[in-house]
Coordinates of C-alpha atoms in Angstrom, one line a residue:
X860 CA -8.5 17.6 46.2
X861 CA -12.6 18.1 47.3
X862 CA -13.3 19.2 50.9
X863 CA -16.3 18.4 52.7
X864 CA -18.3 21.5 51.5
X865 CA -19.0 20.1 48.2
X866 CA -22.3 22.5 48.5
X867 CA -20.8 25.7 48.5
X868 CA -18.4 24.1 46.3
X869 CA -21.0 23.3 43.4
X870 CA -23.2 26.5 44.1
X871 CA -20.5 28.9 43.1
X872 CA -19.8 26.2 39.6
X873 CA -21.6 27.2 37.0
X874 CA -19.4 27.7 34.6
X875 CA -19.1 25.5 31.2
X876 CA -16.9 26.7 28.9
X877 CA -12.9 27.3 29.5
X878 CA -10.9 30.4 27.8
X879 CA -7.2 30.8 28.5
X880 CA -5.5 33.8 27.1
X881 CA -1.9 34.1 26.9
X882 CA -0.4 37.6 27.2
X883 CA 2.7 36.8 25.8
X884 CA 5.6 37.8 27.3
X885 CA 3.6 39.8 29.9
X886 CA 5.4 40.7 33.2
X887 CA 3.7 41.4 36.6
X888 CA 4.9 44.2 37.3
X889 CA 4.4 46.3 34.3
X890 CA 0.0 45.3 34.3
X891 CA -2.5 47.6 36.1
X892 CA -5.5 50.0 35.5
X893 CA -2.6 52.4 33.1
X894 CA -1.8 49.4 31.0
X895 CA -4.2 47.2 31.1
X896 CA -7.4 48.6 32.4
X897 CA -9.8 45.3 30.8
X898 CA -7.5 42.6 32.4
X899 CA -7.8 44.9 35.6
X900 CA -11.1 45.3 35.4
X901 CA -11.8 41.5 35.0
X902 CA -9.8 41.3 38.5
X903 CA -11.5 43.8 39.9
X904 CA -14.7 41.3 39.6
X905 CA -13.2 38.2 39.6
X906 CA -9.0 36.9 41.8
X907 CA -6.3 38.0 41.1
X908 CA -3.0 35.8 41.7
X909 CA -0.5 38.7 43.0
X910 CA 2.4 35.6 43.7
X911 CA 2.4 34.1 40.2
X912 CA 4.7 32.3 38.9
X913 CA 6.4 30.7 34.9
X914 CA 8.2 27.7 35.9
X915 CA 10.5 28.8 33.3
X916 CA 11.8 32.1 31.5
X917 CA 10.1 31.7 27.6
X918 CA 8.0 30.7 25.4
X919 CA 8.3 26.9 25.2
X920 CA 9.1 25.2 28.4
X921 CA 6.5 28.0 29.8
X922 CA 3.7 26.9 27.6
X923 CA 4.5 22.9 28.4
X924 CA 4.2 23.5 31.8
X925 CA 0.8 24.7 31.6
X926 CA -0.6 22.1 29.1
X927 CA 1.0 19.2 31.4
X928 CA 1.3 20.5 35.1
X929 CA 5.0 19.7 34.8
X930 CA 8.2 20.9 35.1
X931 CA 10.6 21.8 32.3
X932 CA 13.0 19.0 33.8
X933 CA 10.1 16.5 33.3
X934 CA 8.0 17.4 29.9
X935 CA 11.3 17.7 28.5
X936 CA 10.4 20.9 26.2
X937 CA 13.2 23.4 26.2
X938 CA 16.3 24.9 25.1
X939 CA 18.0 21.1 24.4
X940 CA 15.0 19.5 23.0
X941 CA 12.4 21.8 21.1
X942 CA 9.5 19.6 21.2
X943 CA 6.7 18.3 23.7
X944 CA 7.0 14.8 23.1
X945 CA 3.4 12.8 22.5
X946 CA 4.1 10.7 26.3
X947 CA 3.1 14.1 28.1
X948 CA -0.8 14.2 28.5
X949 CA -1.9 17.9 27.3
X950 CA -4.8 20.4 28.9
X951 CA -5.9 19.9 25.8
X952 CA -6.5 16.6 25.6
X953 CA -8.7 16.3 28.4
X954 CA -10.8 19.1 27.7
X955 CA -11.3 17.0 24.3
X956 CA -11.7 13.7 26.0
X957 CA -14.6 15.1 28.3
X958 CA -16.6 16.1 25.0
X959 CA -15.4 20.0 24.7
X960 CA -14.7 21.1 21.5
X961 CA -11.3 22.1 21.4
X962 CA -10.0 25.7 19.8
X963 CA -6.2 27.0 19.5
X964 CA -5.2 30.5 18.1
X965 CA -1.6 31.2 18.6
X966 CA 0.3 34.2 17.7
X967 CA 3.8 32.5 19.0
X968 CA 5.4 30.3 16.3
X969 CA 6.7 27.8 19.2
X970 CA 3.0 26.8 20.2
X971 CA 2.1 25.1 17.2
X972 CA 2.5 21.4 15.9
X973 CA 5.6 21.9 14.9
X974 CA 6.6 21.3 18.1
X975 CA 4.3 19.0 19.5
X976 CA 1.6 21.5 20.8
X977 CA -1.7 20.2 18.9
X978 CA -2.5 17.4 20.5
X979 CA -6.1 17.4 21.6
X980 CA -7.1 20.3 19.9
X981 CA -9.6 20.2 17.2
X982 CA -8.1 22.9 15.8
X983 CA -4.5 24.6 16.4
X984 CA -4.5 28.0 14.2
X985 CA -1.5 30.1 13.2
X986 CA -2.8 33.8 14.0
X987 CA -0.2 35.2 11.8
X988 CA -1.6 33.8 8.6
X989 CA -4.4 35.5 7.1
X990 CA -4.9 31.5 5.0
X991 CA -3.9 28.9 7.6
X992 CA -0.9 27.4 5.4
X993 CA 1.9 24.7 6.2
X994 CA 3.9 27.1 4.5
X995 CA 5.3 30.2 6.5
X996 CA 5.9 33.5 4.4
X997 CA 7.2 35.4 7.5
X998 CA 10.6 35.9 5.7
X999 CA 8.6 38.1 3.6
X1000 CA 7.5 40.5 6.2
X1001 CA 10.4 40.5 7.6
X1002 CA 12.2 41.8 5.1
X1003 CA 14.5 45.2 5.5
X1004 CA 13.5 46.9 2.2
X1005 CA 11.7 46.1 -0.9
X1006 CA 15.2 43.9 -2.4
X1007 CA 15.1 42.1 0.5
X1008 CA 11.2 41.1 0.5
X1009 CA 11.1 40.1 -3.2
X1010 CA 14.4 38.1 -3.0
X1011 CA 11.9 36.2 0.3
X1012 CA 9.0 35.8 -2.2
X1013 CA 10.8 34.8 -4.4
X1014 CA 12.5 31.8 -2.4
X1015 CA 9.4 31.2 -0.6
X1016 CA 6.1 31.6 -2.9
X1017 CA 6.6 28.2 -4.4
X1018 CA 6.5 26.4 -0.8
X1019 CA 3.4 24.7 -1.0
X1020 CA 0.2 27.0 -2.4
X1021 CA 1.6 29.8 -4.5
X1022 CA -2.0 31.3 -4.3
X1023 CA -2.0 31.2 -1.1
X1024 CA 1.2 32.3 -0.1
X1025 CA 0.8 35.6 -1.8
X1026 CA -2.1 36.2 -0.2
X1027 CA -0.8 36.1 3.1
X1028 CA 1.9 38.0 1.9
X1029 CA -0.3 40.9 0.4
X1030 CA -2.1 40.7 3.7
X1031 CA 1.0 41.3 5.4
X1032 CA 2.6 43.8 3.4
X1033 CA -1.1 45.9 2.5
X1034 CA -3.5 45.0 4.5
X1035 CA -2.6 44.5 8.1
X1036 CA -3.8 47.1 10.3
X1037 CA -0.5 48.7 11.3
X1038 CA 0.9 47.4 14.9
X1039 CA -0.9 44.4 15.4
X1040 CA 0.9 41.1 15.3
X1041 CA -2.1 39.0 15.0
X1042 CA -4.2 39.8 18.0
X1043 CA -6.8 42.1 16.2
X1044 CA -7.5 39.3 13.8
X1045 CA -7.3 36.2 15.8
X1046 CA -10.5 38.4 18.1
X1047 CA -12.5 38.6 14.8
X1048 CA -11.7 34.7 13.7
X1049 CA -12.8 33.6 17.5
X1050 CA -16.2 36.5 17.5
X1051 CA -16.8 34.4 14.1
X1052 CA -15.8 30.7 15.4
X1053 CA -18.4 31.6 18.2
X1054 CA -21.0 33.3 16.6
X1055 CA -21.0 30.2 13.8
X1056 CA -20.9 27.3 16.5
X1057 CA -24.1 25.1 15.8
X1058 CA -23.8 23.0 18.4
X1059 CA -24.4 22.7 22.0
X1060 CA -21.0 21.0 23.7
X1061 CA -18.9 23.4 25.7
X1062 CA -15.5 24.3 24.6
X1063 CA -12.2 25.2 25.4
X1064 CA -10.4 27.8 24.0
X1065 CA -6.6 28.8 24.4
X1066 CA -5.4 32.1 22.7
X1067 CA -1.9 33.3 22.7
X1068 CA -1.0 37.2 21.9
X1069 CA 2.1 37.8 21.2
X1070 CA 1.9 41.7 20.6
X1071 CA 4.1 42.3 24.2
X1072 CA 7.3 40.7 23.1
X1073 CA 10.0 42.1 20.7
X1074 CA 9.8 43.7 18.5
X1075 CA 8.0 46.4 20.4
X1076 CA 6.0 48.0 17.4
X1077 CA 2.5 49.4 18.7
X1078 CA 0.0 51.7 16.8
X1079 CA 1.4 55.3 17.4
X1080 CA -1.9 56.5 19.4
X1081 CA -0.7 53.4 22.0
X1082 CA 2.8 54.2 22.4
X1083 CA 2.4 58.3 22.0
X1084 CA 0.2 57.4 25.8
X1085 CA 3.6 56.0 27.6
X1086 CA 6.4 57.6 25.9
X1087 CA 8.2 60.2 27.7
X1088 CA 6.9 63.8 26.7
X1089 CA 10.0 64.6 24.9
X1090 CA 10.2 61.5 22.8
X1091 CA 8.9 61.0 19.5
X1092 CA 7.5 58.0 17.9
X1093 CA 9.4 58.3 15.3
X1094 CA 12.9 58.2 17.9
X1095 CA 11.5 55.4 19.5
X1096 CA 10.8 53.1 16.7
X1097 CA 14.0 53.5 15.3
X1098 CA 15.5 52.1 18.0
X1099 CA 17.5 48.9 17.2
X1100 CA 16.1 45.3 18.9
X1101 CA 17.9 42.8 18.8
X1102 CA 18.0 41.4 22.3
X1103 CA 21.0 38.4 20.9
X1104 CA 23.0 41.2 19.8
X1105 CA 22.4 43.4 22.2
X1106 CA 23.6 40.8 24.8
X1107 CA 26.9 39.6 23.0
X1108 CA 27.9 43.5 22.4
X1109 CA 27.3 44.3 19.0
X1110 CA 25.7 47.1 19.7
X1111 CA 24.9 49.4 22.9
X1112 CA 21.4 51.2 24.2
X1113 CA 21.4 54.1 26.6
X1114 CA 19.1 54.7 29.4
X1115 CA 16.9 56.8 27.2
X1116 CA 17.1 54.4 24.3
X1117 CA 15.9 51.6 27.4
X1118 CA 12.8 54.3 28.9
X1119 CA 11.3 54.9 25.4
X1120 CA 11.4 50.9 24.6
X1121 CA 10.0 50.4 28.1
X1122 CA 7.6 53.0 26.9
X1123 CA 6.9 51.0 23.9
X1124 CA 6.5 47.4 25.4
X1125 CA 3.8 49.2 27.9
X1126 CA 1.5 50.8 25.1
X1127 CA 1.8 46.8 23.4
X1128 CA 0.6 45.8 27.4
X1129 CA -2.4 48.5 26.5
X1130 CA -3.1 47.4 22.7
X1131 CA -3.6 44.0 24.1
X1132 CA -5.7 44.6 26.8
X1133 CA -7.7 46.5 24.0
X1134 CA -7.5 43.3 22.3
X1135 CA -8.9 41.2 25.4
X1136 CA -12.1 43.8 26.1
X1137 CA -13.0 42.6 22.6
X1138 CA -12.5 38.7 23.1
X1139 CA -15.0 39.7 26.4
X1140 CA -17.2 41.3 24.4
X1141 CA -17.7 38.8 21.6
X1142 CA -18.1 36.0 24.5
X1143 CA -21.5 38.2 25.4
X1144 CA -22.2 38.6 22.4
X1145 CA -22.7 34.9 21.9
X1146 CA -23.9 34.5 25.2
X1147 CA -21.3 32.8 26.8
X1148 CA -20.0 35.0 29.2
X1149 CA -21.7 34.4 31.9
X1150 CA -20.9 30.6 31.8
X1151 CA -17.2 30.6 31.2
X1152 CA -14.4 30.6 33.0
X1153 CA -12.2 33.5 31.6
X1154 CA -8.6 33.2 33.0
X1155 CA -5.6 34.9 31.6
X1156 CA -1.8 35.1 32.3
X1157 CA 1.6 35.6 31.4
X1158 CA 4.0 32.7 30.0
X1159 CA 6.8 34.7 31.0
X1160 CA 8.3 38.2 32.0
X1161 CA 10.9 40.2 30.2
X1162 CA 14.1 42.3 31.1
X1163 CA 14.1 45.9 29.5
X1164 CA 17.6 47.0 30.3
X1165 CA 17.1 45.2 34.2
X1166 CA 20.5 43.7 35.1
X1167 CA 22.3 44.6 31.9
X1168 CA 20.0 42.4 29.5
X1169 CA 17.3 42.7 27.3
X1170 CA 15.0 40.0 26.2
X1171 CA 13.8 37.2 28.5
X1172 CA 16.9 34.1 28.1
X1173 CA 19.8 32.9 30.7
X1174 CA 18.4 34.1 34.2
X1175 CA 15.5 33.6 36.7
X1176 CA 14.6 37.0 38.1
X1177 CA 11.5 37.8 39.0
X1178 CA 11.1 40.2 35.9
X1179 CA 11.4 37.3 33.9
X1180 CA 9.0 34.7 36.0
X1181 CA 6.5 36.6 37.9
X1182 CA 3.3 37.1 35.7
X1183 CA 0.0 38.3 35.8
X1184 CA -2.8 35.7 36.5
X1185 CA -6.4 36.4 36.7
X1186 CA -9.4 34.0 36.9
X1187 CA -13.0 35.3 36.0
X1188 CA -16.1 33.4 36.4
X1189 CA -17.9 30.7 38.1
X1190 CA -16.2 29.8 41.8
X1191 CA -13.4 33.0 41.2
X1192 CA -16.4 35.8 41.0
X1193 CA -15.5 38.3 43.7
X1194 CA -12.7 36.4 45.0
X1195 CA -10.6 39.7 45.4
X1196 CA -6.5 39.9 45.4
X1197 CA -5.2 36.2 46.7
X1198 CA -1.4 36.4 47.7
X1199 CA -0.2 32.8 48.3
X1200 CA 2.3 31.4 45.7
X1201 CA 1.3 29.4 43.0
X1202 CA 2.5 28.4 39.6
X1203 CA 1.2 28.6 36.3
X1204 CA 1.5 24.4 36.0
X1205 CA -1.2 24.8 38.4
X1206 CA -3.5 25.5 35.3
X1207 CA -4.6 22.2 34.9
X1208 CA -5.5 21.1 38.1
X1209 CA -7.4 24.1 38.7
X1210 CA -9.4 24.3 35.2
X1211 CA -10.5 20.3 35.5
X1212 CA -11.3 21.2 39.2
X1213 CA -13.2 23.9 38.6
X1214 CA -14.8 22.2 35.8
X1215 CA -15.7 18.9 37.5
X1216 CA -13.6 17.0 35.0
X1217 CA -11.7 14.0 36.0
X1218 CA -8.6 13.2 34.4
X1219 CA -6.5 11.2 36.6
X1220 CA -3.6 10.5 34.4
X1221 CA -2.9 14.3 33.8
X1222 CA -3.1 15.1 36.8
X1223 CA -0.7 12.6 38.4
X1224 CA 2.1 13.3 35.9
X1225 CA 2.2 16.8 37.2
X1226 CA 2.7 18.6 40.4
X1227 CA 0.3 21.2 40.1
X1228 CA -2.2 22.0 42.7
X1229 CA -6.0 23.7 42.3
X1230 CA -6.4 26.8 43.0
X1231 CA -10.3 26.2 43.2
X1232 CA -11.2 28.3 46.4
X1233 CA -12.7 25.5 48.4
X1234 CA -9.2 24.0 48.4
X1235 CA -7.2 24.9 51.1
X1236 CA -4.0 23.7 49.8
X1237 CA -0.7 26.7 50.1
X1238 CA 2.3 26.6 48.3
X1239 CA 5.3 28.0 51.0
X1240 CA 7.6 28.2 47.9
X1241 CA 7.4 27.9 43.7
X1242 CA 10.6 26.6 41.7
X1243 CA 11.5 27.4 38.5
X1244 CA 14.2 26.3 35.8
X1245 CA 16.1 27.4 33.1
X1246 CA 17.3 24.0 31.7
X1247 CA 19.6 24.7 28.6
X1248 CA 20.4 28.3 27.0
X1249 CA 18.4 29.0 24.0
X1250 CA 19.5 30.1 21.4
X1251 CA 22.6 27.5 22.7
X1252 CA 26.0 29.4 22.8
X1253 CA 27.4 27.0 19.8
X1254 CA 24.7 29.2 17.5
X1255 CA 25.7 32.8 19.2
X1256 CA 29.1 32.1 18.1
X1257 CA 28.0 31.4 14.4
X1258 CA 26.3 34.5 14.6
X1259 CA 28.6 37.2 16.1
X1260 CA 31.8 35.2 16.3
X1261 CA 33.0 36.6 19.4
X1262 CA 30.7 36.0 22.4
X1263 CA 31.4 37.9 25.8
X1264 CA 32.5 36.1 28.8
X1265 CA 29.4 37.3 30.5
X1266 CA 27.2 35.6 28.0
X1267 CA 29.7 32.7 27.6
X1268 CA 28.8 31.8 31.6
X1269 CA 25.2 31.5 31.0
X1270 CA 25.6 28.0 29.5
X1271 CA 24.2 26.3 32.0
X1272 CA 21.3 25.2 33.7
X1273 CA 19.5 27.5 36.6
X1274 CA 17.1 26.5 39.4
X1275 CA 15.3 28.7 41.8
X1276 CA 13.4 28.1 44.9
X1277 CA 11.5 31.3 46.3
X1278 CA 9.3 32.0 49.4
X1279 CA 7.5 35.5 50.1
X1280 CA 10.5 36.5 51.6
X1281 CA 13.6 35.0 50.3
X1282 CA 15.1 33.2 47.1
X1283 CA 17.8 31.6 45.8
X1284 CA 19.6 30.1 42.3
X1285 CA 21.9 27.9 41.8
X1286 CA 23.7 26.6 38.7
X1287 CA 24.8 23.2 37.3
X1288 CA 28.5 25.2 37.2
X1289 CA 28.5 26.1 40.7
X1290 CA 27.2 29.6 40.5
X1291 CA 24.2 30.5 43.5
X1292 CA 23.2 34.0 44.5
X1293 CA 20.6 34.5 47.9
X1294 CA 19.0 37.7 48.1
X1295 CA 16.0 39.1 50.9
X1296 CA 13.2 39.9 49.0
X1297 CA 11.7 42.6 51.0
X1298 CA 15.0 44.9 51.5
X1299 CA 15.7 43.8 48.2
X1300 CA 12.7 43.5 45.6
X1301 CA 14.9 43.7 42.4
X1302 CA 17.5 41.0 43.7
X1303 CA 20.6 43.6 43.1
X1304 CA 22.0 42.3 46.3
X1305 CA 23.6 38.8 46.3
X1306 CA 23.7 37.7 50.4
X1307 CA 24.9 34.3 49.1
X1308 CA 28.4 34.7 51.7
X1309 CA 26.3 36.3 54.4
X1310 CA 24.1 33.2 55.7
X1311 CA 25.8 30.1 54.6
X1312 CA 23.5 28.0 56.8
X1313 CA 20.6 29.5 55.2
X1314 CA 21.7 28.9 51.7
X1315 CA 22.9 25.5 52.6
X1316 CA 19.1 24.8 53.6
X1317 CA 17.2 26.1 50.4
X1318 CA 20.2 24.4 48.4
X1319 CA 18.9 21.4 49.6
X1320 CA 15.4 21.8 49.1
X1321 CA 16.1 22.5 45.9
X1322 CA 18.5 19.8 44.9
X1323 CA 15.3 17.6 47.1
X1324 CA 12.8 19.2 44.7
X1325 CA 14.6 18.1 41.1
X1326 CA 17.0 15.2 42.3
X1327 CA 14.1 13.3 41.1
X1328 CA 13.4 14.7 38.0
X1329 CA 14.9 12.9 35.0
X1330 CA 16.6 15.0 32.4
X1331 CA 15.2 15.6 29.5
X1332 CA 17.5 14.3 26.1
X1333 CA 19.8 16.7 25.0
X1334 CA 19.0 15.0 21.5
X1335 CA 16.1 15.7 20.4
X1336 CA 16.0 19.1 18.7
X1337 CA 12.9 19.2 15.9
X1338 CA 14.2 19.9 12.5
X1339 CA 12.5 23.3 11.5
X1340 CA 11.2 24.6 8.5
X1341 CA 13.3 27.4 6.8
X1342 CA 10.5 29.7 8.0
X1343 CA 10.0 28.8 11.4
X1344 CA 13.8 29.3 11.9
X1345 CA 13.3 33.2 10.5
X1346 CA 10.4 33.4 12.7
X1347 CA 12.1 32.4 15.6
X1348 CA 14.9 34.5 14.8
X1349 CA 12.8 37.9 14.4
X1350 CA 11.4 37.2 17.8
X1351 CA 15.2 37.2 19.5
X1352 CA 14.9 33.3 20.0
X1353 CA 17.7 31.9 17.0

C-alpha cells in the first residue's frame, strides 16, 4: 500500500505510540464545537473523516470489525454468536507482537474477555470496577430501591472476593462522582498507568466510554446546557428508558419526552469530550503527546425517536452507522476535513501503516484499506450489516409476551451498500428500500419502485460484495455470567 514518495511519507511519521478512544455509541451527526469542543478541536489540528462509517449497528460486531478489518459476516461476532472467536487476528495482537505494550480500558461489558476481546492485550480492564474482579456487582447498582440493592448483594457478594465485591459496591453506591459511567475514572487509571511506566517500548492503548449510550444520565450542569429552557432536570431524568420496551409497546414517549432525552444524550456527548481533554492532557503530561497518534471514533450511532425507534438494534440508517472519526498526530497533522468514504475496519490498516508495522496476516484477513495520506486509494461505496437481531425475537417474547408485528419483521438479516449519493438495504426476507441521499438525507423516502434498474444494480453489488462471505455459526452463543446478562440488560442489549 506504499507509493513512491516514501520521503514525504516518513517525514510527516513520527509518531510512536497508538491511542484509540471509543465514544460509545457516538453518532455523526450529533458531534461539533457545542458538544464536543476537545474532539473538535483535535480535528481542527489534525483530519477529520466527515464519510465514516460502523460496519454494523452496536457494540459487538462494531468493535470486531475494528480489531480485525473484517466484516460481521466474516469475524463471526454478532447477534447469533456472541464471541470473537481466537482464528481472527486482533489490532491488538500485532501492536503486542511488534514489542508495544498493550493497554485496554473498557466501559462496555461486551469488549471484555468474556467474549473473546483480550487477546493481545497485556491488560484488558473493566472501567466499571473500582477493584478489577471476575465477579460483576452491577446487579447492585442497578437496583430500583434499597430492597432491591440488598436482595443483589446479597445474591452476589459471595461470587468470588466478598471484600472486594463490597468495595465496588460502596464505590458504586457512595463514592462515584454522580453521572459518570466510568470515564472520569478510567482518565485517572490511564494519567497513573502513564505517569508509572518505567520503561521505554511504545504502547497502544484502546479506551472505550460508554457515558453516550442509554441510560442517558449526565451530571446536571451537562444536561441543564442542552435541555430545552422549559425543562427541568428533574422532568428529564425521570423519563423512562428502556429502548426493548419501548420498541415492542409497553410503553409510549412523546415528542417532548424524545427532545429532552435528545437533550440528555448531547450533554453525555459534552461530559465525554470533557473526559477526552483530560486523556489529552495527561498524554502531555507524560510527554507523549507529541509522539502519538491520537484517533478517536464512534462504534456506532443511535436512534432518539428517528423512524419510530429508540436505541441502536434492527436497522441500518445512517443515525445508526455514520460516526465521528478523527486522527491526530504524526502524517494526520493539519490534514483538514477529508470526505471520501471509509470504514471503521479501516483501523488497522491505517494504524500499522501509519506505524510502519508489518503484519501481513491481519491484514489479509481483512478488507480494510489505509487511510495514511500518501495512499491514494478511495472507497466509491462502504457496506454494512446487521447479521442476526439482538436481543433475538425468541427472548423479546419471554420478556413482554406479545411482540408487535413491526418488531416481529426485524428478524432478519440487513445489508447496505452506500455511495455519496445513493443507498440501498436489502433483507434475507425480501425486504429493500432505495433512497437519494441528497433530496433525502434522513432516508424517509423509499424510491425502491421508482428505478428498478438502478436497484437491480446495487442489489447486485451487494449480493457480489458478501456472496463470498461465509456465515458465521448460528451456534455459538457464550454462556454468560449472571452479571454480565444484568449488565447487558441495563444497557437495552437482553
Amino acid at each position: 500500500m506504499r507509493d513512491s514518495n516514501e520521503g514525504d511519507r516518513e517525514s510527516h511519521t513520527s509518531v510512536r505510540n497508538v491511542v484509540l478512544v471509543v465514544f460509545d455509541t457516538a453518532r455523526a451527526k450529533s458531534v461539533g464545537p457545542e458538544t464536543t469542543p476537545a474532539l473538535s478541536s483535535l480535528a481542527a489540528e489534525g483530519t477529520t473523516f466527515e464519510n465514516a462509517f460502523a460496519t454494523a449497528p452496536w457494540t459487538l460486531p462494531s468493535h470486531a470489525s475494528m480489531f480485525t478489518g473484517r466484516y460481521p459476516s466474516e469475524h463471526g461476532a454478532h447477534g447469533g454468536h456472541t464471541y470473537l472467536e481466537e482464528d481472527q487476528r486482533t489490532l491488538a495482537e500485532a501492536f503486542a507482537d511488534a514489542g508495544y505494550d498493550t493497554v485496554g480500558v473498557s466501559n462496555n461489558t461486551w469488549i471484555t474477555e468474556e467474549f473473546g476481546f483480550d487477546r493481545g492485550f497485556d491488560e484488558l480492564r473493566k472501567g466499571w470496577q473500582y477493584i478489577q474482579s471476575d465477579a460483576d456487582m452491577g446487579a447492585v447498582v442497578r437496583g430500583e430501591d434499597v430492597r432491591e440493592k440488598l436482595q443483589a448483594t446479597r445474591d452476589r457478594l459471595f461470587e468470588g472476593n466478598p471484600l472486594v465485591n463490597a468495595a465496588n459496591i460502596l464505590y458504586s453506591e457512595v463514592f462515584q462522582p454522580a453521572g459518570d459511567d466510568g470515564a472520569a475514572r478510567s482518565v485517572d487509571w490511564i494519567g497513573d498507568w502513564l505517569g508509572d511506566r518505567d520503561d521505554d517500548d511504545p504502547f497502544f492503548l484502546f479506551c472505550n466510554l460508554i457515558e453516550p449510550h442509554v441510560e442517558y444520565d449526565p451530571p446536571r450542569e451537562y444536561a441543564e446546557q442542552f435541555l430545552p429552557e422549559d425543562a427541568s432536570y428533574e422532568e428529564a431524568t425521570a423519563i423512562r428508558q428502556d429502548p426493548r420496551a419501548y420498541d415492542c409497546e409497553d410503553y409510549e414517549l412523546t415528542e417532548r419526552e424524545f427532545s429532552l432525552l435528545r437533550g440528555l444524550y448531547r450533554a453525555e456527548l459534552a461530559y465525554t469530550d470533557d473526559q477526552l481533554a483530560r486523556l489529552r492532557e495527561a498524554l502531555e503530561a507524560a510527554g507523549e503527546w507529541e509522539e502519538t497518534l491520537f484517533v478517536v471514533c464512534g462504534d456506532h450511532g443511535e436512534q432518539v425517536g428517528e423512524h419510530g425507534f429508540f436505541g441502536h438494534q434492527y436497522n441500518l440508517y445512517d443515525h445508526l452507522i455514520n460516526v465521528p472519526l478523527v486522527f491526530h498526530g504524526g502524517p494526520f497533522t493539519g490534514g483538514g476535513h477529508r470526505r471520501e468514504l471509509v470504514q471503521l475496519l479501516d483501523l488497522p490498516a491505517t494504524l500499522l501503516d501509519s506505524l510502519g508495522i508489518d503484519d501481513p496476516e491481519l491484514l489479509e484477513q481483512g478488507h480494510g484499506r489505509s487511510l495514511h495520506p500518501a495512499t491514494h486509494e478511495r472507497r466509491d461505496a462502504i457496506f454494512a450489516e446487521y447479521a442476526a437481531p439482538q436481543p433475538s425475537i425468541d427472548r423479546l417474547e419471554a420478556r413482554f409476551d406479545e411482540v408487535p408485528d413491526r418488531v416481529r419483521a426485524f428478524d432478519r438479516r440487513l445489508r447496505t451498500i452506500r455511495t455519496h449519493e445513493e443507498k440501498y438495504v436489502r433483507g434475507d426476507d425480501g425486504f429493500e428500500r432505495y433512497h437519494v441521499l441528497e433530496g433525502d438525507p434522513n432516508e424517509e423516502t423509499d424510491l425502491a419502485d421508482d428505478d428498478p434498474d438502478r436497484v437491480r444494480e446495487l442489489r447486485e453489488r451487494l449480493e457480489e460484495q458478501f456472496d463470498s462471505l461465509e456465515d458465521a455459526g448460528a451456534s455459538g452463543e457464550v454462556e454468560m455470567q449472571a452479571g454480565t446478562k444484568d449488565r447487558l440488560a441495563d444497557l437495552g442489549y437482553l
